[in-house]
Short mmCIF file of C-alpha atoms (C1' of nucleotides) in Angstrom, two decimals:
data_model
loop_
_atom_site.label_atom_id
_atom_site.label_comp_id
_atom_site.label_asym_id
_atom_site.label_seq_id
_atom_site.Cartn_x
_atom_site.Cartn_y
_atom_site.Cartn_z
CA MET A 29 95.19 100.21 126.26
CA ARG A 30 93.37 103.40 127.10
CA PHE A 31 94.65 106.59 128.60
CA GLY A 32 92.21 108.93 130.19
CA GLY A 33 91.88 112.63 130.61
CA ARG A 34 91.60 114.56 133.82
CA ASN A 35 90.32 111.78 136.01
CA GLY A 36 92.68 109.07 134.87
CA THR A 37 90.56 106.50 133.15
CA GLY A 38 87.66 108.04 131.25
CA ARG A 39 86.33 111.32 130.05
CA ASP A 40 84.36 113.74 132.12
CA SER A 41 83.07 115.93 129.37
CA TYR A 42 82.89 116.63 125.69
CA HIS A 43 86.38 118.09 125.91
CA HIS A 44 89.25 115.89 126.85
CA GLY A 45 91.02 118.59 128.79
CA ASN A 46 94.49 117.16 128.43
CA LEU A 47 94.64 115.66 125.02
CA ARG A 48 98.06 116.93 124.05
CA GLU A 49 99.67 115.45 127.13
CA ALA A 50 97.71 112.24 126.84
CA LEU A 51 98.86 111.76 123.25
CA VAL A 52 102.48 112.25 124.21
CA GLU A 53 102.17 109.73 127.03
CA ALA A 54 100.47 107.19 124.82
CA ALA A 55 103.15 107.67 122.17
CA LEU A 56 105.82 106.94 124.79
CA ARG A 57 104.11 103.68 125.62
CA PHE A 58 103.77 102.63 122.02
CA ILE A 59 107.35 103.55 121.22
CA ALA A 60 108.57 101.53 124.18
CA GLU A 61 106.58 98.55 122.96
CA ARG A 62 107.13 98.71 119.24
CA GLY A 63 109.61 101.43 118.37
CA PRO A 64 109.05 104.89 116.91
CA ALA A 65 107.63 103.55 113.66
CA GLY A 66 105.50 100.82 115.17
CA PHE A 67 102.15 102.51 115.55
CA ALA A 68 99.64 104.60 113.67
CA PHE A 69 98.45 108.08 114.45
CA ALA A 70 94.87 106.81 114.50
CA GLU A 71 95.86 104.08 116.92
CA LEU A 72 97.05 106.71 119.35
CA ALA A 73 93.72 108.51 119.17
CA ARG A 74 91.90 105.29 119.90
CA ALA A 75 94.16 104.49 122.83
CA VAL A 76 93.36 107.85 124.32
CA GLY A 77 89.63 107.49 123.74
CA VAL A 78 89.17 110.21 121.19
CA SER A 79 88.11 110.40 117.56
CA THR A 80 90.81 109.94 114.94
CA ALA A 81 90.41 113.55 113.86
CA ALA A 82 91.07 115.01 117.31
CA PRO A 83 94.87 114.72 117.36
CA TYR A 84 95.07 117.06 114.37
CA ARG A 85 94.00 119.87 116.69
CA HIS A 86 97.33 119.46 118.49
CA PHE A 87 99.85 118.06 116.03
CA ARG A 88 100.25 118.69 112.34
CA ASP A 89 101.00 115.00 111.82
CA ARG A 90 102.62 111.94 113.28
CA ASN A 91 106.16 113.26 112.85
CA ALA A 92 105.34 116.42 114.76
CA LEU A 93 104.23 114.26 117.68
CA ILE A 94 107.42 112.21 117.63
CA ALA A 95 109.49 115.38 117.43
CA GLU A 96 107.67 116.65 120.52
CA VAL A 97 108.44 113.41 122.34
CA ALA A 98 112.10 113.72 121.39
CA ARG A 99 112.22 117.37 122.40
CA ARG A 100 110.85 116.65 125.84
CA GLY A 101 113.30 113.79 126.13
CA PHE A 102 116.26 116.07 125.45
CA ASP A 103 114.94 118.59 127.95
CA ARG A 104 114.41 116.09 130.73
CA CYS A 105 117.65 114.26 130.10
CA ALA A 106 119.64 117.49 129.99
CA ALA A 107 118.10 118.57 133.29
CA GLU A 108 119.03 115.29 134.94
CA LEU A 109 122.57 115.36 133.61
CA GLU A 110 122.99 118.93 134.78
CA GLN A 111 121.77 118.01 138.22
CA ALA A 112 124.26 115.13 138.37
CA ARG A 113 127.04 117.44 137.22
CA GLN A 114 126.39 119.90 140.02
CA LYS A 115 126.10 117.27 142.71
CA ARG A 116 129.74 117.35 143.72
CA ALA A 117 132.09 119.94 142.34
CA ALA A 118 135.35 118.76 143.90
CA ASP A 119 136.54 115.71 141.99
CA PRO A 120 136.56 115.80 138.16
CA VAL A 121 136.53 112.02 137.87
CA ALA A 122 133.51 111.77 140.14
CA ILE A 123 131.69 114.47 138.18
CA VAL A 124 132.09 112.65 134.90
CA GLY A 125 131.07 109.41 136.56
CA ASN A 126 127.95 110.97 138.02
CA VAL A 127 126.91 112.45 134.71
CA GLY A 128 127.59 109.17 132.93
CA ARG A 129 125.51 107.20 135.39
CA ALA A 130 122.70 109.72 135.06
CA TYR A 131 122.85 109.26 131.29
CA LEU A 132 122.52 105.48 131.54
CA ALA A 133 119.80 105.84 134.15
CA PHE A 134 117.80 108.01 131.79
CA ALA A 135 118.22 105.57 128.90
CA ARG A 136 117.10 102.75 131.15
CA ARG A 137 114.15 104.55 132.70
CA GLU A 138 112.89 106.18 129.50
CA PRO A 139 113.84 103.88 126.66
CA ALA A 140 111.06 105.30 124.53
CA SER A 141 112.26 108.86 124.92
CA TYR A 142 115.79 107.74 124.25
CA GLU A 143 114.76 105.97 121.08
CA ALA A 144 112.82 108.97 119.83
CA MET A 145 115.80 111.20 120.57
CA PHE A 146 118.32 109.10 118.69
CA SER A 147 116.51 107.04 116.12
CA PRO A 148 117.72 108.11 112.70
CA GLY A 149 115.22 109.38 110.20
CA PHE A 150 113.96 112.27 112.27
CA PRO A 151 116.35 115.01 111.24
CA LEU A 152 116.87 117.83 113.68
CA GLU A 153 116.79 120.51 111.03
CA ASP A 154 113.06 120.20 110.45
CA ASP A 155 112.17 121.48 113.89
CA ALA A 156 113.84 124.48 115.47
CA ALA A 157 112.62 123.72 118.99
CA LEU A 158 113.94 120.18 118.72
CA LYS A 159 117.28 121.43 117.48
CA LEU A 160 117.51 123.87 120.37
CA ALA A 161 116.74 121.19 122.96
CA HIS A 162 119.32 118.94 121.33
CA ASP A 163 121.98 121.63 121.46
CA ARG A 164 121.27 122.38 125.09
CA PHE A 165 121.59 118.69 125.83
CA VAL A 166 124.98 118.56 124.10
CA ALA A 167 126.08 121.63 126.02
CA VAL A 168 125.60 119.79 129.31
CA LEU A 169 127.89 116.99 128.14
CA ARG A 170 130.33 119.64 127.08
CA ARG A 171 130.36 121.18 130.55
CA ALA A 172 130.97 117.80 132.13
CA ALA A 173 133.96 117.31 129.83
CA ASP A 174 135.21 120.77 130.73
CA ALA A 175 135.27 119.75 134.37
CA ALA A 176 137.32 116.66 133.56
CA CYS A 177 139.77 118.59 131.41
CA SER A 178 140.29 121.38 133.88
CA GLY A 179 141.46 118.80 136.39
CA ALA A 180 144.14 117.49 134.05
CA ALA A 181 147.75 118.53 134.24
CA ALA A 182 148.22 121.53 131.97
CA GLU A 183 150.71 119.86 129.66
CA ALA A 184 148.43 116.83 129.20
CA ARG A 185 145.20 118.76 128.80
CA PRO A 186 143.23 117.67 125.73
CA PRO A 187 140.67 119.83 123.90
CA SER A 188 137.52 119.60 125.94
CA LEU A 189 135.22 119.45 122.92
CA MET A 190 136.94 116.31 121.78
CA VAL A 191 136.65 114.82 125.23
CA ALA A 192 132.96 115.66 125.24
CA LEU A 193 132.47 113.83 121.95
CA HIS A 194 134.40 110.80 123.21
CA PHE A 195 132.30 110.83 126.33
CA TRP A 196 129.06 111.06 124.43
CA ALA A 197 129.96 108.38 121.90
CA PHE A 198 130.96 106.01 124.67
CA LEU A 199 127.77 106.68 126.62
CA HIS A 200 125.57 106.31 123.58
CA GLY A 201 127.29 103.07 122.59
CA ILE A 202 126.80 101.55 126.01
CA ALA A 203 123.22 102.78 126.26
CA SER A 204 122.14 101.45 122.90
CA LEU A 205 124.06 98.19 122.90
CA PHE A 206 123.91 97.10 126.50
CA VAL A 207 121.19 98.78 128.49
CA GLU A 208 118.26 96.47 128.90
CA ARG A 209 115.28 97.27 126.72
CA ALA A 210 111.62 96.64 127.34
CA ASP A 211 111.47 94.08 124.54
CA GLY A 212 114.31 92.13 126.14
CA GLY A 213 116.82 92.96 123.43
CA ARG A 214 119.81 93.31 125.67
CA ARG A 215 123.07 91.57 124.89
CA ALA A 216 124.67 89.25 127.40
CA LEU A 217 127.17 91.14 129.54
CA PRO A 218 129.61 89.95 132.21
CA MET A 219 129.04 93.21 134.11
CA SER A 220 126.47 95.95 134.45
CA PRO A 221 126.49 98.77 131.92
CA GLU A 222 127.31 101.12 134.79
CA ASP A 223 130.40 99.13 135.78
CA LEU A 224 131.45 98.90 132.16
CA LEU A 225 131.13 102.66 131.90
CA GLU A 226 133.00 103.39 135.07
CA ALA A 227 135.91 101.14 134.16
CA GLY A 228 136.15 102.73 130.73
CA LEU A 229 136.11 106.24 132.11
CA LEU A 230 138.85 105.45 134.61
CA ILE A 231 141.09 103.99 131.93
CA TYR A 232 140.49 106.98 129.68
CA LEU A 233 140.95 109.67 132.32
CA GLN A 234 144.05 108.04 133.71
CA SER A 235 145.89 109.20 130.62
CA PHE A 236 145.33 112.79 131.71
CA GLY A 237 146.85 112.15 135.09
CA LEU A 238 143.41 112.01 136.63
CA ALA A 239 142.55 109.45 139.28
CA PRO A 240 139.54 109.23 141.55
CA GLN A 241 139.93 111.01 144.89
CA PRO A 242 139.32 108.90 147.97
CA PRO A 243 136.03 109.95 149.53
CA PRO A 244 136.52 112.53 152.30
CA GLN A 245 136.81 110.98 155.75
CA PRO A 246 134.03 111.92 158.11
CA PRO A 247 135.39 113.91 161.08
CA ARG A 248 135.70 111.73 164.13
CA MET B 27 112.86 102.34 91.27
CA ARG B 28 113.05 98.98 89.62
CA PHE B 29 115.58 96.23 90.09
CA GLY B 30 115.89 93.62 87.43
CA GLY B 31 116.71 89.96 87.27
CA ARG B 32 119.52 88.30 85.41
CA ASN B 33 120.07 90.96 82.81
CA GLY B 34 120.03 93.95 85.08
CA THR B 35 116.99 95.95 84.15
CA GLY B 36 114.06 93.79 83.10
CA ARG B 37 112.87 90.25 83.12
CA ASP B 38 113.88 87.68 80.56
CA SER B 39 111.29 85.06 81.31
CA TYR B 40 108.38 84.04 83.42
CA HIS B 41 110.81 83.27 86.22
CA HIS B 42 112.78 86.07 87.75
CA GLY B 43 115.86 83.94 88.28
CA ASN B 44 117.28 85.95 91.13
CA LEU B 45 114.34 87.15 93.12
CA ARG B 46 115.75 86.45 96.56
CA GLU B 47 118.86 88.49 95.87
CA ALA B 48 116.92 91.23 94.15
CA LEU B 49 114.60 91.58 97.16
CA VAL B 50 117.52 91.87 99.54
CA GLU B 51 119.13 94.54 97.38
CA ALA B 52 115.92 96.51 97.08
CA ALA B 53 115.42 96.27 100.84
CA LEU B 54 118.88 97.75 101.36
CA ARG B 55 117.98 100.69 99.17
CA PHE B 56 114.71 101.30 100.92
CA ILE B 57 116.27 101.01 104.35
CA ALA B 58 118.94 103.50 103.39
CA GLU B 59 116.28 105.92 102.22
CA ARG B 60 113.62 105.51 104.89
CA GLY B 61 114.88 103.23 107.65
CA PRO B 62 114.05 99.61 108.40
CA ALA B 63 110.39 100.36 109.05
CA GLY B 64 109.86 102.75 106.19
CA PHE B 65 108.58 100.52 103.44
CA ALA B 66 106.03 97.82 102.75
CA PHE B 67 106.63 94.26 101.67
CA ALA B 68 104.41 94.83 98.65
CA GLU B 69 106.40 97.92 97.75
CA LEU B 70 109.51 95.78 97.52
CA ALA B 71 107.81 93.38 95.13
CA ARG B 72 106.74 96.25 92.94
CA ALA B 73 110.23 97.76 92.93
CA VAL B 74 111.60 94.45 91.74
CA GLY B 75 108.96 94.05 89.07
CA VAL B 76 107.17 91.07 90.46
CA SER B 77 103.68 90.36 91.77
CA THR B 78 103.03 91.06 95.43
CA ALA B 79 102.62 87.36 96.10
CA ALA B 80 106.03 86.36 94.74
CA PRO B 81 108.18 87.37 97.74
CA TYR B 82 106.33 84.85 99.88
CA ARG B 83 108.11 82.11 97.95
CA HIS B 84 111.36 83.30 99.51
CA PHE B 85 110.58 84.92 102.85
CA ARG B 86 107.97 84.04 105.42
CA ASP B 87 107.28 87.74 105.95
CA ARG B 88 108.81 91.16 106.08
CA ASN B 89 110.72 90.51 109.29
CA ALA B 90 112.37 87.45 107.82
CA LEU B 91 113.67 89.62 105.00
CA ILE B 92 115.08 92.21 107.38
CA ALA B 93 116.69 89.49 109.45
CA GLU B 94 118.36 88.20 106.30
CA VAL B 95 119.64 91.69 105.51
CA ALA B 96 121.03 92.00 109.03
CA ARG B 97 122.60 88.53 108.90
CA ARG B 98 124.43 89.32 105.69
CA GLY B 99 125.52 92.61 107.19
CA PHE B 100 127.09 90.89 110.18
CA ASP B 101 128.82 88.40 107.90
CA ARG B 102 130.26 91.01 105.59
CA CYS B 103 131.27 93.37 108.37
CA ALA B 104 132.92 90.58 110.35
CA ALA B 105 134.89 89.54 107.26
CA GLU B 106 136.12 93.09 106.71
CA LEU B 107 137.09 93.58 110.34
CA GLU B 108 138.94 90.28 110.34
CA GLN B 109 140.82 91.27 107.24
CA ALA B 110 141.79 94.57 108.86
CA ARG B 111 142.92 92.76 111.97
CA GLN B 112 145.26 90.50 110.04
CA LYS B 113 146.75 93.29 107.96
CA ARG B 114 149.65 94.01 110.27
CA ALA B 115 150.39 91.81 113.23
CA ALA B 116 153.25 93.76 114.80
CA ASP B 117 151.80 96.77 116.59
CA PRO B 118 148.77 96.29 118.88
CA VAL B 119 147.77 99.94 118.66
CA ALA B 120 147.83 99.83 114.88
CA ILE B 121 145.76 96.65 114.85
CA VAL B 122 143.01 98.17 116.94
CA GLY B 123 143.15 101.30 114.82
CA ASN B 124 142.82 99.33 111.61
CA VAL B 125 139.88 97.35 112.87
CA GLY B 126 138.22 100.51 114.16
CA ARG B 127 138.61 102.28 110.85
CA ALA B 128 137.25 99.25 109.04
CA TYR B 129 134.22 99.36 111.35
CA LEU B 130 133.52 103.01 110.57
CA ALA B 131 134.13 102.40 106.88
CA PHE B 132 131.51 99.67 106.89
CA ALA B 133 128.98 101.84 108.70
CA ARG B 134 129.63 104.60 106.20
CA ARG B 135 129.52 102.44 103.09
CA GLU B 136 126.55 100.29 104.12
CA PRO B 137 124.37 102.44 106.35
CA ALA B 138 121.35 100.32 105.51
CA SER B 139 123.02 97.11 106.60
CA TYR B 140 124.29 98.81 109.72
CA GLU B 141 120.84 100.04 110.60
CA ALA B 142 119.29 96.63 110.07
CA MET B 143 122.00 95.07 112.24
CA PHE B 144 121.53 97.43 115.16
CA SER B 145 118.05 98.84 115.04
CA PRO B 146 116.22 97.71 118.14
CA GLY B 147 113.04 95.75 117.73
CA PHE B 148 114.52 92.88 115.78
CA PRO B 149 115.57 90.56 118.58
CA LEU B 150 118.37 88.13 117.81
CA GLU B 151 116.72 85.25 119.59
CA ASP B 152 114.07 84.79 116.92
CA ASP B 153 116.54 83.71 114.29
CA ALA B 154 119.33 81.23 114.97
CA ALA B 155 121.29 82.09 111.83
CA LEU B 156 121.16 85.78 112.72
CA LYS B 157 122.31 85.07 116.25
CA LEU B 158 125.21 83.00 114.94
CA ALA B 159 126.34 85.72 112.54
CA HIS B 160 126.10 88.27 115.35
CA ASP B 161 128.21 86.15 117.67
CA ARG B 162 130.87 85.64 115.02
CA PHE B 163 130.93 89.39 114.49
CA VAL B 164 131.45 90.00 118.20
CA ALA B 165 134.21 87.38 118.24
CA VAL B 166 136.22 89.41 115.74
CA LEU B 167 136.05 92.46 117.97
CA ARG B 168 137.11 90.26 120.83
CA ARG B 169 140.18 89.10 118.94
CA ALA B 170 141.14 92.68 118.16
CA ALA B 171 140.91 93.50 121.86
CA ASP B 172 143.02 90.45 122.67
CA ALA B 173 145.74 91.82 120.44
CA ALA B 174 145.68 95.15 122.26
CA CYS B 175 145.72 93.52 125.70
CA SER B 176 148.54 91.14 124.91
CA GLY B 177 150.72 94.13 124.12
CA ALA B 178 150.10 95.69 127.53
CA ALA B 179 152.52 95.38 130.39
CA ALA B 180 151.56 92.32 132.41
CA GLU B 181 150.81 94.20 135.61
CA ALA B 182 148.55 96.69 133.77
CA ARG B 183 146.77 94.14 131.59
CA PRO B 184 142.98 94.53 131.75
CA PRO B 185 140.47 91.75 131.01
CA SER B 186 140.27 91.57 127.24
CA LEU B 187 136.52 90.96 127.18
CA MET B 188 135.98 94.25 128.93
CA VAL B 189 138.28 96.00 126.51
CA ALA B 190 136.37 94.45 123.61
CA LEU B 191 133.11 95.83 125.01
CA HIS B 192 134.63 99.28 125.51
CA PHE B 193 135.94 99.17 121.98
CA TRP B 194 132.61 98.12 120.55
CA ALA B 195 130.60 100.67 122.50
CA PHE B 196 132.94 103.45 121.42
CA LEU B 197 132.79 102.38 117.79
CA HIS B 198 129.04 102.03 117.79
CA GLY B 199 128.61 105.40 119.44
CA ILE B 200 130.79 107.15 116.87
CA ALA B 201 129.18 105.28 113.98
CA SER B 202 125.62 106.04 114.99
CA LEU B 203 126.11 109.60 116.22
CA PHE B 204 128.69 110.98 113.84
CA VAL B 205 129.05 109.00 110.64
CA GLU B 206 127.27 110.75 107.84
CA ARG B 207 123.98 109.17 106.81
CA ALA B 208 122.31 109.15 103.43
CA ASP B 209 119.48 111.35 104.72
CA GLY B 210 122.01 113.94 105.86
CA GLY B 211 121.42 113.40 109.56
CA ARG B 212 124.99 113.83 110.65
CA ARG B 213 125.87 116.07 113.54
CA ALA B 214 128.35 118.88 113.13
CA LEU B 215 131.82 117.70 114.06
CA PRO B 216 135.11 119.61 114.33
CA MET B 217 136.95 116.51 113.07
CA SER B 218 136.28 113.38 111.06
CA PRO B 219 134.80 110.36 112.86
CA GLU B 220 138.01 108.51 112.04
CA ASP B 221 140.17 111.13 113.74
CA LEU B 222 137.84 111.21 116.70
CA LEU B 223 138.13 107.45 116.97
CA GLU B 224 141.90 107.41 116.66
CA ALA B 225 142.40 110.08 119.29
CA GLY B 226 140.09 108.24 121.69
CA LEU B 227 141.85 104.93 121.17
CA LEU B 228 145.24 106.49 121.79
CA ILE B 229 144.11 108.06 125.04
CA TYR B 230 142.52 104.83 126.18
CA LEU B 231 145.41 102.54 125.24
CA GLN B 232 147.99 104.87 126.74
CA SER B 233 146.79 103.80 130.16
CA PHE B 234 148.02 100.29 129.42
CA GLY B 235 151.46 101.53 128.56
CA LEU B 236 150.71 101.18 124.87
CA ALA B 237 151.83 103.76 122.38
CA PRO B 238 151.90 103.65 118.61
CA GLN B 239 155.13 102.35 117.10
CA PRO B 240 156.80 104.65 114.60
CA PRO B 241 156.32 103.24 111.13
CA PRO B 242 159.32 101.18 110.00
CA GLN B 243 161.85 103.21 108.01
CA PRO B 244 162.26 102.10 104.44
CA PRO B 245 165.79 100.78 103.84
CA ARG B 246 167.90 103.37 102.09
"C1'" DT C 12 75.37 138.29 138.90
"C1'" DG C 13 73.56 137.33 134.23
"C1'" DT C 14 73.74 137.13 129.37
"C1'" DA C 15 75.60 137.15 124.55
"C1'" DC C 16 78.92 135.67 121.86
"C1'" DA C 17 83.59 134.39 120.09
"C1'" DT C 18 86.67 130.84 120.39
"C1'" DC C 19 88.18 126.46 121.21
"C1'" DA C 20 88.40 121.40 121.16
"C1'" DG C 21 85.99 117.93 120.25
"C1'" DT C 22 82.66 114.57 116.87
"C1'" DG C 23 81.49 111.21 113.37
"C1'" DA C 24 80.98 110.12 108.76
"C1'" DA C 25 83.20 109.86 104.60
"C1'" DC C 26 86.89 109.32 100.94
"C1'" DG C 27 90.27 106.87 98.40
"C1'" DC C 28 94.22 104.05 99.07
"C1'" DG C 29 97.54 100.54 99.69
"C1'" DC C 30 98.63 96.80 102.59
"C1'" DG C 31 99.25 91.79 103.86
"C1'" DT C 32 97.86 87.51 102.67
"C1'" DT C 33 95.46 83.62 100.28
"C1'" DC C 34 94.22 80.95 96.35
"C1'" DA C 35 93.93 78.17 92.31
"C1'" DC C 36 96.50 78.66 88.44
"C1'" DT C 37 100.41 78.25 84.91
"C1'" DG C 38 104.85 78.79 82.61
"C1'" DA C 39 109.65 77.15 82.97
"C1'" DT C 40 113.11 73.98 84.43
"C1'" DG C 41 115.45 69.88 85.13
"C1'" DT C 42 115.81 65.06 85.33
"C1'" DA C 43 114.71 59.92 84.84
"C1'" DC C 44 114.40 56.82 81.52
"C1'" DT D 29 118.76 62.59 71.80
"C1'" DG D 30 113.82 62.79 72.97
"C1'" DT D 31 109.95 62.61 75.91
"C1'" DA D 32 107.11 62.48 80.23
"C1'" DC D 33 106.54 64.31 84.32
"C1'" DA D 34 107.55 66.26 88.98
"C1'" DT D 35 108.87 70.36 90.93
"C1'" DC D 36 109.60 74.97 91.24
"C1'" DA D 37 108.77 79.97 90.97
"C1'" DG D 38 106.05 82.83 89.23
"C1'" DT D 39 100.82 85.18 88.23
"C1'" DG D 40 96.75 87.92 89.03
"C1'" DA D 41 92.54 88.44 91.21
"C1'" DA D 42 90.42 88.71 95.43
"C1'" DC D 43 89.48 89.60 100.49
"C1'" DG D 44 88.91 92.38 104.46
"C1'" DC D 45 91.17 95.94 106.96
"C1'" DG D 46 92.88 100.08 108.90
"C1'" DC D 47 95.10 104.20 107.72
"C1'" DG D 48 95.54 109.34 107.00
"C1'" DT D 49 93.00 113.15 106.19
"C1'" DT D 50 88.97 116.27 105.31
"C1'" DC D 51 84.63 118.27 106.38
"C1'" DA D 52 80.70 120.55 108.30
"C1'" DC D 53 79.17 120.17 112.66
"C1'" DT D 54 78.48 120.95 117.86
"C1'" DG D 55 79.25 121.02 122.82
"C1'" DA D 56 81.95 123.53 126.31
"C1'" DT D 57 84.50 127.41 127.95
"C1'" DG D 58 85.62 131.90 129.08
"C1'" DT D 59 85.12 136.72 128.81
"C1'" DA D 60 83.15 141.51 127.81
"C1'" DC D 61 79.73 144.16 129.28
#
DNA sequence: TGTACATCAGTGAACGCGCGTTCACTGATGTAC
DNA sequence: TGTACATCAGTGAACGCGCGTTCACTGATGTAC
């Protein structure tokens, strides 16, 4: 496995030109294949076609690289969730569903990022930028929960922070237990993770007097 | 860190007497400290006070050891959940709550086991005994969900397998995101994981027409 | 437009280290008689 | 109860290997003038 610089496969000069990016990409591949602890820093350098000393120009050590991978993961995932949240502002149930599906889609499409983001043993406190990205990510989930809560009848309206945490825990549980992984470690399921999610959300939101709106009829 | 044989601290003879157990215990400690990938097989031998060749008498390799740790984790956790399930047969909501609390208690008390059980990259298929223990564990969750469903009004009764999967995903999400870990990697929470769980279960089960029974009054 | 030079991003060789695994071996245990 | 012996669970030395990290270095880049 070899990841090139500017021109894709090889090197065009003494300088790599894109080493930082190339290292992050290679790390994503290795994580997807073997998990966040399953490769050596030197291995990464080799995969990218560079001496083992070169990565030290860009990352203090292996952990700093993984933290960068996780940080980018939070950023990208937050952006996608936010986009899903803004897609349709009318129906609270649909908003939560859209955000939830976007969450599962991210976990499925970028299992390596997802693992780096949530694998224990990489504490957020060590890296301020990582912590910030994490908090922004959580804020998006919080906004989605706000939308759901604001649609609830006033007397049945639960604290939206709690709803956000329920939402997140449920999403994370489904993503880590049931979304198919590259190494085939998915559990047998009688339904897709997305359907499982949607059914669970409906049951939960029903208690707040929320039900999905029928889609608007096209004018005839 | 050194784990002894029969008499606790040291060795009493040429033979260790309890090496298999001692290795499993040491692995639990290391996993709790550094995660399932954070230690070497040889390190384990040293911690237990034995030559680096000795563990090979008991485990084919490092992965076989971790699989054994995970298997025992599933067994113990399943036993505790089952006990919680049978504690009080009357109220479906209370049954699910008891099992849920037992789940979180296990994750809190044995974070190393929990991590070994659920860390990706150790596929169940490679080890029949592990797969069996896993399936028995899932069956307990299934029975808890059955109890909840059987209490629901017939016309609102959901498929109990789906409820079991919702239950599990929610529990796993709370356990992995919010239960305090040895390395301090817990996220800030406005309430305890147990309260978060209980509130979520109540909201969810309310949709089935289920509500907690008031505790029976003591006879006066 | 050309040149000098500071800065940057690489090299490659070297180091000490601990790992996983194997091997022939040996001390301890338990059992058949 | 005693002895011979098979089996078991350890030892310790050895191997080749790749890792993380450092170092003085050098090729390329970009900018001031």
